[in-house]
Amino acid sequence: AKQLHEHQSEVKEKIGQLENRIKNVQERIDEYNEEIDSLNAELHEKRKKLDDISANIDGFTENIRLSSGQIEENQKRIGANSRRIQELDDERSALQKQLAAITEDIVTELDAKLKDAGYSSAANRKAKEALDTVLERIKIFAAGRANIFRDFASLPSHPEKDAAQFGADAVQAFTDLAGMLAELSAAVDGYTKTTPQFIDEFLSPEGIITRKRGIDASIQDNLSRADGIRQESDALAKANGELNKKINEYKDTLAKLRINQAQMAQQITSGEQQVSTLRKTLASEESSLRELQEELYEENKRKEEADEQIEECEEQIAELEEKGIAITRELNVLDKQIQECNSKVSGKQSLLQKKQEEKNKYQARLEKLSVDIAQNETEIRNVKQNFQDNFSRDLMEFEERMYKITASSAELREKLSLTKQRIQELGQVNMMAVEQFAEEKERYERQQASFDDTKKSLDNLTRVSEEIRTKSSELFLDTYNKIRRNFHNMFRRLFNGGRAELRLVDPANVLTTGIEIYAQPPGKKLVNISLLSGGEKTMTAVALLFATYQVRPSPFCLLDEIDAALDDKNVTSFGESLRAFANVSQYIVITHNRKTVQCASSMLGVTMEESGVTKVLQLRLDEDTINGRVSYGSDDDFVEEDVPPEEGIVIPPRPPRREHNPDGTLKESAENTTQAPSAEKEDGAAKIQGENAENVDTIQAPAAEETVQEDGAH
């Protein structure tokens, strides 16, 4: 029953431990689920942002396409306007020729008419003066008579004599006016005779002056229309400039959006990998939880079984107690019967009293001896059993030594007490230490040999890793410095000046560091490549590409619209560099630029004459045709510059040189030799054993335990 209760306590303790472990695992599962939900929410937001970026990219791409289409349409209109202006210029030239001819005709005809009419400017001037004189007299006369009539009309009364006189004066005035009018008519006739009559012919609708005015009007209209068309062309050219500027801005924004898109896609991929890792960890934790729950179920089942066994034992104990009570009652009855029998034989006992007394003496002595023997046997059995229980050894194995003991029992008990005290001070003793020591010693020696081999392998691997790291750093820096120099000089070639640099982000870790690109086009300051314009970025990338190919060329290279952001000058520089490197690598260039096409030795065109049917056209150009169309500059005047080494670069030191034995194996150095402490421990155990042969089993255990501990430490 006691063992069952102890077993029940152990099961309860284990159940408590399992419940705590299940609680911890459940908490970790909840944390993982929360982290997964958080990551999924972040991934959802990032996917939405990625969709927005993709939509913006599509929008900017469509804007670029529409703007490019508008530019092409404007260019067509500008070309049409140029042709129309040329037509108007031709038309105006013809009209000007007609104007010159008709002007010549006017001069000729006017001179002839003047001669035929006998025109005299002096006579004309004299007639005009006479006409002006008559007109002035009429004006003065009319004004004077008007004043007289006004004064007469203002009088309050008019005597008949004055009225008659006024009437006579009025008649005379009109008579004088009629004479003046006759003079005016004569003066007009005289002036008319001195004025040429052919002027009306010139000014008539069919006259030569009218035709000249019509030509003048046509020329003016021509000029107005040409000016309007030129203004329209200027407006279209200005609009194209604005559109090109917008396209460049769109392309810059599009490049940034694509970078953001790539970064966002990378973040989403990283997040998905993190979620996947968490899900695997969660699955592992859930599997552990299921195992713990199953183990808890088994422990609960064992607890129930232990409870049932305890109940059964308690029932059996109750039954045994009842049986003991019944037996006690029966014994009491038997005692009474014995007393009755004793009373019956009491008479006979007196006869036997003397002998009984003697018997009692012997019996008492016998009983005492029996008790002593029983006690000694019991004590011996207890000692043997305790020794067997405590030390798992049979005490009779040491029977021969018993006869060699000469000390008294008190001394032995005192020595036993001291030994027990030492044992208690030493702690729990493993009585199987002797057998385990041999096994552990053998296992230690195997593990020590394995450890030595592993340490040697680890040292070799560490040394090889250091050598590889040093050699890799040297190779990387050698290639890096070559590319730095080539990049600087290639940049100067393409930009006709300036400088470019490659910089290590972390010079102390050359194998894991990143590389930053800095460029300084002519007339600008040194900045990161991200701050350059689209064309400058492209040319810088081309310079880096060719700088790399100068160190280690590739068999072929595919370039997809690398010249899209370049102007004609930069396209020419790019083409020259491309032709210069064509003798070491084969370049396949996808392009829409005519200048780039002129640099090719072979052209492949893809067209779709029919819907769904793609046709490939190939044209190979001979060297004379290529050289006849494209002229390349000479590198004789170009002087390459050296690039100063980058500061702060750290190369890992090389490990010490390894020495080999004649058979090819590595020599063992003193610092790499590992001493096994097993012999010392074994000697120590032997020394302890020799101190007290009588207590050898008690003393051996600490040495064995110490050896095992050191083995575990190794």
mmCIF file with all atom_site columns, C-alpha atoms in Angstrom, residues 439-451 678:
data_model
loop_
_atom_site.group_PDB
_atom_site.id
_atom_site.type_symbol
_atom_site.label_atom_id
_atom_site.label_alt_id
_atom_site.label_comp_id
_atom_site.label_asym_id
_atom_site.label_entity_id
_atom_site.label_seq_id
_atom_site.pdbx_PDB_ins_code
_atom_site.Cartn_x
_atom_site.Cartn_y
_atom_site.Cartn_z
_atom_site.occupancy
_atom_site.B_iso_or_equiv
_atom_site.pdbx_formal_charge
_atom_site.auth_seq_id
_atom_site.auth_comp_id
_atom_site.auth_asym_id
_atom_site.auth_atom_id
_atom_site.pdbx_PDB_model_num
ATOM 1  C CA . GLU A 1 439 ? 32.069 0.511  -18.988 1.00 0.00 ? 439 GLU A CA 1
ATOM 2  C CA . GLU A 1 440 ? 32.348 4.278  -18.592 1.00 0.00 ? 440 GLU A CA 1
ATOM 3  C CA . LYS A 1 441 ? 36.123 4.108  -18.896 1.00 0.00 ? 441 LYS A CA 1
ATOM 4  C CA . GLU A 1 442 ? 35.802 2.201  -22.155 1.00 0.00 ? 442 GLU A CA 1
ATOM 5  C CA . ARG A 1 443 ? 33.107 4.594  -23.378 1.00 0.00 ? 443 ARG A CA 1
ATOM 6  C CA . TYR A 1 444 ? 35.236 7.552  -22.268 1.00 0.00 ? 444 TYR A CA 1
ATOM 7  C CA . GLU A 1 445 ? 38.234 6.259  -24.184 1.00 0.00 ? 445 GLU A CA 1
ATOM 8  C CA . ARG A 1 446 ? 36.095 5.793  -27.301 1.00 0.00 ? 446 ARG A CA 1
ATOM 9  C CA . GLN A 1 447 ? 34.593 9.236  -26.937 1.00 0.00 ? 447 GLN A CA 1
ATOM 10 C CA . GLN A 1 448 ? 38.008 10.745 -26.179 1.00 0.00 ? 448 GLN A CA 1
ATOM 11 C CA . ALA A 1 449 ? 39.398 9.194  -29.363 1.00 0.00 ? 449 ALA A CA 1
ATOM 12 C CA . SER A 1 450 ? 36.351 10.411 -31.270 1.00 0.00 ? 450 SER A CA 1
ATOM 13 C CA . PHE A 1 451 ? 36.761 13.819 -29.658 1.00 0.00 ? 451 PHE A CA 1
ATOM 14 C CA . SER A 1 678 ? 41.408 8.583  -17.620 1.00 0.00 ? 678 SER A CA 1
#
